[in-house]
């Protein structure tokens, strides 16, 4: 890995993104890999992120009441503000790992739209994020899939947000993530479930390391 790469780790709430990124941080740092990690949304960092937090706390209405495009603009605004730092890291040759990216808006906001309106929404969002805002395009997206019930159980201790609290939403978002993995280039899918339970953190980590080892 001798030039900057933008790797996205995505998946529904409780799929283990943060856990895996923490493991990657430890292992890649010990191997001397130049690494930067950024996690979206950044709830406290800027006004877009603060509005995202208020949306997820239900302040703007239920999932069915909010306009997915308006909400997607908030998530996109937060990412836009991170563009200079991500571009700097990439120019320095860093491996940049993103906890959620544009794919998360597609899955979570798309889940709030009727199926027949999703393709148009994805196109609109690609134009907003990658052309209008011109944020860096990811080189690879690693999708962690879990049964939504298991994901929801994994985050039971957390104060549930509008998405985590709604199993139907998580199921829809999970389906969209899987659809995106078949539609968009450079996705790798890791099934994190075996016999109805989470595979071990270490086993999932090994799968991620194997995928990363193929990146030149
Ligand atoms: P996410 O960032 O995708 O929401 P987290 O990494 O925060 O998910 O994980 C949610 C919870 O699930 C945490 O309590 C974490 O310790 C637990 N967890 C994550 N991966 C596993 C795993 N493979 N096996 C068991 N528990 C896990």
CSV table of C-alpha atoms and ligand atoms in Angstrom, one decimal:
chain,number,residue,atom,x,y,z
A,1,UNK,CA,0.0,0.0,0.0
A,2,UNK,CA,2.1,2.9,-1.2
A,3,UNK,CA,-0.5,5.4,-2.3
A,4,UNK,CA,-3.5,6.8,-0.6
A,5,UNK,CA,-6.6,4.7,-0.5
A,6,UNK,CA,-10.0,5.4,0.8
A,7,UNK,CA,-11.6,2.3,2.3
A,8,UNK,CA,-15.2,2.4,3.7
A,9,UNK,CA,-16.4,0.0,6.3
A,10,UNK,CA,-20.2,0.0,6.3
A,11,UNK,CA,-23.2,-2.0,7.5
A,12,UNK,CA,-26.2,-1.5,9.7
A,13,UNK,CA,-26.1,-0.4,13.3
A,14,UNK,CA,-24.5,-3.1,15.4
A,15,UNK,CA,-22.8,-4.9,12.5
A,16,UNK,CA,-19.4,-4.4,14.2
A,17,UNK,CA,-17.9,-1.5,12.2
A,18,UNK,CA,-16.4,0.3,15.1
A,19,UNK,CA,-15.1,-2.9,16.6
A,20,UNK,CA,-13.4,-3.9,13.4
A,21,UNK,CA,-12.0,-0.5,12.8
A,22,UNK,CA,-10.5,-0.5,16.3
A,23,UNK,CA,-8.9,-3.9,15.6
A,24,UNK,CA,-7.5,-2.6,12.2
A,25,UNK,CA,-6.1,0.4,13.9
A,26,UNK,CA,-4.1,-1.7,16.4
A,27,UNK,CA,-2.9,-4.2,13.9
A,28,UNK,CA,-2.1,-1.9,11.0
A,29,UNK,CA,-0.4,0.6,13.3
A,30,UNK,CA,1.8,-2.2,14.7
A,31,UNK,CA,2.7,-3.0,11.0
A,32,UNK,CA,3.7,0.6,10.4
A,33,UNK,CA,0.9,1.2,7.9
A,34,UNK,CA,0.3,5.0,7.6
A,35,UNK,CA,-3.4,5.1,8.6
A,36,UNK,CA,-6.1,7.6,9.3
A,37,UNK,CA,-9.6,6.8,10.6
A,38,UNK,CA,-12.6,9.0,10.2
A,39,UNK,CA,-16.1,8.2,11.4
A,40,UNK,CA,-19.4,9.6,10.0
A,41,UNK,CA,-21.6,11.2,11.0
A,42,UNK,CA,-19.6,13.6,13.2
A,43,UNK,CA,-22.4,14.5,15.6
A,44,UNK,CA,-20.6,17.1,17.6
A,45,UNK,CA,-18.1,18.4,15.1
A,46,UNK,CA,-20.2,20.8,13.0
A,47,UNK,CA,-23.7,22.2,12.5
A,48,UNK,CA,-24.6,19.5,9.9
A,49,UNK,CA,-23.6,16.7,12.3
A,50,UNK,CA,-25.6,18.4,15.1
A,51,UNK,CA,-28.7,18.4,12.9
A,52,UNK,CA,-28.1,14.8,12.0
A,53,UNK,CA,-28.1,14.0,15.7
A,54,UNK,CA,-31.4,15.9,16.2
A,55,UNK,CA,-32.9,13.9,13.3
A,56,UNK,CA,-31.8,10.6,14.8
A,57,UNK,CA,-33.2,11.7,18.2
A,58,UNK,CA,-36.6,12.1,16.4
A,59,UNK,CA,-36.8,15.8,16.8
A,60,UNK,CA,-37.8,16.3,13.1
A,61,UNK,CA,-40.5,13.6,13.1
A,62,UNK,CA,-40.6,9.9,12.6
A,63,UNK,CA,-38.7,8.2,9.8
A,64,UNK,CA,-41.7,8.3,7.6
A,65,UNK,CA,-42.2,12.0,8.2
A,66,UNK,CA,-38.8,13.4,7.3
A,67,UNK,CA,-37.8,14.1,3.7
A,68,UNK,CA,-35.0,11.7,2.8
A,69,UNK,CA,-33.3,14.2,0.4
A,70,UNK,CA,-33.3,17.0,3.0
A,71,UNK,CA,-31.8,14.6,5.6
A,72,UNK,CA,-29.3,13.3,3.1
A,73,UNK,CA,-28.1,16.9,2.6
A,74,UNK,CA,-27.1,17.0,6.3
A,75,UNK,CA,-25.1,13.8,6.1
A,76,UNK,CA,-23.5,15.1,2.8
A,77,UNK,CA,-22.7,18.5,4.4
A,78,UNK,CA,-20.8,16.8,7.2
A,79,UNK,CA,-18.8,14.7,4.7
A,80,UNK,CA,-18.1,17.8,2.6
A,81,UNK,CA,-16.5,19.5,5.6
A,82,UNK,CA,-14.2,16.6,5.9
A,83,UNK,CA,-13.1,16.7,2.3
A,84,UNK,CA,-9.9,18.8,2.8
A,85,UNK,CA,-8.6,16.6,5.5
A,86,UNK,CA,-9.4,13.4,3.6
A,87,UNK,CA,-7.8,14.8,0.5
A,88,UNK,CA,-4.7,15.8,2.5
A,89,UNK,CA,-4.4,12.3,4.0
A,90,UNK,CA,-4.8,10.6,0.6
A,91,UNK,CA,-2.2,13.0,-1.0
A,92,UNK,CA,0.2,11.9,1.9
A,93,UNK,CA,-0.3,8.3,0.9
A,94,UNK,CA,-2.3,7.3,3.9
A,95,UNK,CA,-4.7,4.4,4.1
A,96,UNK,CA,-7.9,6.3,5.1
A,97,UNK,CA,-10.6,4.1,6.7
A,98,UNK,CA,-14.1,5.6,6.9
A,99,UNK,CA,-16.7,4.3,9.3
A,100,UNK,CA,-19.7,4.8,7.0
A,101,UNK,CA,-19.7,7.0,3.9
A,102,UNK,CA,-22.1,7.9,1.0
A,103,UNK,CA,-23.3,4.2,1.1
A,104,UNK,CA,-24.8,4.8,4.5
A,105,UNK,CA,-27.0,7.6,3.3
A,106,UNK,CA,-28.1,5.4,0.4
A,107,UNK,CA,-29.0,2.6,2.7
A,108,UNK,CA,-30.6,4.5,5.5
A,109,UNK,CA,-32.3,7.3,3.6
A,110,UNK,CA,-33.2,4.9,0.8
A,111,UNK,CA,-34.9,2.7,3.3
A,112,UNK,CA,-37.2,5.7,4.0
A,113,UNK,CA,-38.3,5.8,0.4
A,114,UNK,CA,-40.6,3.5,-1.5
A,115,UNK,CA,-38.7,0.9,-3.5
A,116,UNK,CA,-39.6,2.4,-6.9
A,117,UNK,CA,-38.1,5.8,-5.9
A,118,UNK,CA,-34.7,4.5,-4.7
A,119,UNK,CA,-32.8,4.2,-8.0
A,120,UNK,CA,-33.5,7.9,-8.8
A,121,UNK,CA,-32.5,8.9,-5.2
A,122,UNK,CA,-29.2,7.0,-5.5
A,123,UNK,CA,-28.4,8.8,-8.8
A,124,UNK,CA,-29.3,12.2,-7.2
A,125,UNK,CA,-27.1,11.4,-4.2
A,126,UNK,CA,-24.1,10.4,-6.4
A,127,UNK,CA,-24.4,13.7,-8.2
A,128,UNK,CA,-24.7,15.7,-4.9
A,129,UNK,CA,-21.8,14.0,-3.1
A,130,UNK,CA,-19.3,13.1,-5.9
A,131,UNK,CA,-20.0,15.9,-8.4
A,132,UNK,CA,-21.5,18.9,-6.7
A,133,UNK,CA,-19.6,18.4,-3.4
A,134,UNK,CA,-16.8,16.5,-5.2
A,135,UNK,CA,-15.8,14.5,-2.2
A,136,UNK,CA,-13.2,11.7,-2.8
A,137,UNK,CA,-14.6,8.5,-4.3
A,138,UNK,CA,-14.0,5.5,-2.2
A,139,UNK,CA,-11.6,2.9,-3.6
A,140,UNK,CA,-13.3,0.0,-1.8
A,141,UNK,CA,-16.4,-0.6,0.4
A,142,UNK,CA,-16.3,-3.5,2.9
A,143,UNK,CA,-19.8,-4.3,3.9
A,144,UNK,CA,-20.4,-6.2,7.2
A,145,UNK,CA,-23.7,-8.0,7.1
A,146,UNK,CA,-25.6,-9.2,10.2
A,147,UNK,CA,-29.1,-10.3,10.8
A,148,UNK,CA,-30.9,-7.1,11.7
A,149,UNK,CA,-32.2,-8.7,14.9
A,150,UNK,CA,-28.6,-9.6,15.9
A,151,UNK,CA,-27.4,-6.0,15.0
A,152,UNK,CA,-30.1,-4.6,17.1
A,153,UNK,CA,-29.3,-6.8,20.1
A,154,UNK,CA,-25.6,-5.8,19.7
A,155,UNK,CA,-26.5,-2.2,20.4
A,156,UNK,CA,-29.1,-2.8,23.1
A,157,UNK,CA,-27.0,-1.0,25.7
A,158,UNK,CA,-26.9,2.2,23.6
A,159,UNK,CA,-29.6,4.9,23.8
A,160,UNK,CA,-31.5,3.8,20.6
A,161,UNK,CA,-31.7,6.3,17.8
A,162,UNK,CA,-34.4,6.5,15.1
A,163,UNK,CA,-32.8,3.9,13.0
A,164,UNK,CA,-31.6,1.4,15.7
A,165,UNK,CA,-35.0,1.5,17.3
A,166,UNK,CA,-36.8,0.3,14.2
A,167,UNK,CA,-36.2,-3.3,13.1
A,168,UNK,CA,-38.1,-2.8,9.9
A,169,UNK,CA,-35.8,0.1,9.0
A,170,UNK,CA,-32.7,-1.9,9.8
A,171,UNK,CA,-34.0,-4.8,7.6
A,172,UNK,CA,-34.7,-2.5,4.7
A,173,UNK,CA,-31.3,-0.8,5.1
A,174,UNK,CA,-29.6,-4.2,5.2
A,175,UNK,CA,-31.3,-5.2,2.0
A,176,UNK,CA,-30.2,-2.0,0.3
A,177,UNK,CA,-26.6,-2.4,1.4
A,178,UNK,CA,-26.7,-5.9,-0.2
A,179,UNK,CA,-28.2,-4.6,-3.4
A,180,UNK,CA,-25.6,-1.8,-3.6
A,181,UNK,CA,-22.9,-4.4,-3.2
A,182,UNK,CA,-24.1,-6.1,-6.4
A,183,UNK,CA,-24.7,-2.8,-8.3
A,184,UNK,CA,-21.6,-0.7,-7.5
A,185,UNK,CA,-18.0,-1.4,-8.3
A,186,UNK,CA,-15.4,-2.4,-5.6
A,187,UNK,CA,-17.6,-3.8,-2.8
A,188,UNK,CA,-16.6,-6.8,-0.7
A,189,UNK,CA,-19.2,-8.4,1.6
A,190,UNK,CA,-18.3,-10.1,4.8
A,191,UNK,CA,-21.1,-12.2,6.4
A,192,UNK,CA,-20.5,-11.7,10.1
A,193,UNK,CA,-23.1,-14.3,11.2
A,194,UNK,CA,-22.8,-18.1,11.6
A,195,UNK,CA,-25.5,-20.3,13.0
A,196,UNK,CA,-27.6,-17.2,13.9
A,197,UNK,CA,-24.8,-15.7,16.0
A,198,UNK,CA,-21.9,-13.2,15.5
A,199,UNK,CA,-18.7,-14.9,14.2
A,200,UNK,CA,-15.8,-14.0,16.4
A,201,UNK,CA,-14.3,-10.5,16.1
A,202,UNK,CA,-11.0,-12.1,15.2
A,203,UNK,CA,-12.4,-14.2,12.4
A,204,UNK,CA,-14.1,-11.2,10.8
A,205,UNK,CA,-10.9,-9.2,11.3
A,206,UNK,CA,-8.9,-11.9,9.4
A,207,UNK,CA,-11.4,-11.6,6.5
A,208,UNK,CA,-10.9,-7.8,6.4
A,209,UNK,CA,-7.1,-8.2,6.5
A,210,UNK,CA,-7.3,-10.7,3.6
A,211,UNK,CA,-9.3,-8.2,1.5
A,212,UNK,CA,-6.9,-5.3,2.4
A,213,UNK,CA,-3.9,-7.5,1.4
A,214,UNK,CA,-5.2,-7.6,-2.2
A,215,UNK,CA,-5.1,-3.8,-2.4
A,216,UNK,CA,-2.0,-2.6,-4.2
B,1,LIG,P1,-21.3,-0.6,14.8
B,1,LIG,O1,-20.2,0.3,14.8
B,1,LIG,O2,-21.5,-1.3,13.5
B,1,LIG,O3,-22.6,0.0,15.3
B,1,LIG,P2,-20.0,-1.9,17.0
B,1,LIG,O4,-18.6,-2.2,16.5
B,1,LIG,O5,-20.2,-0.6,17.9
B,1,LIG,O6,-21.0,-1.8,15.8
B,1,LIG,O7,-20.6,-3.1,17.8
B,1,LIG,C1,-21.8,-3.1,18.5
B,1,LIG,C2,-21.7,-4.0,19.7
B,1,LIG,O8,-21.5,-5.4,19.2
B,1,LIG,C3,-20.5,-3.7,20.6
B,1,LIG,O9,-20.9,-3.9,21.9
B,1,LIG,C4,-19.5,-4.8,20.2
B,1,LIG,O10,-18.6,-5.1,21.3
B,1,LIG,C5,-20.3,-5.9,19.8
B,1,LIG,N1,-19.7,-6.7,18.7
B,1,LIG,C6,-19.1,-6.3,17.6
B,1,LIG,N2,-18.6,-7.3,16.9
B,1,LIG,C7,-18.9,-8.4,17.6
B,1,LIG,C8,-18.6,-9.8,17.3
B,1,LIG,N3,-18.0,-10.3,16.2
B,1,LIG,N4,-19.0,-10.7,18.3
B,1,LIG,C9,-19.7,-10.3,19.4
B,1,LIG,N5,-20.0,-9.0,19.7
B,1,LIG,C10,-19.6,-8.0,18.8
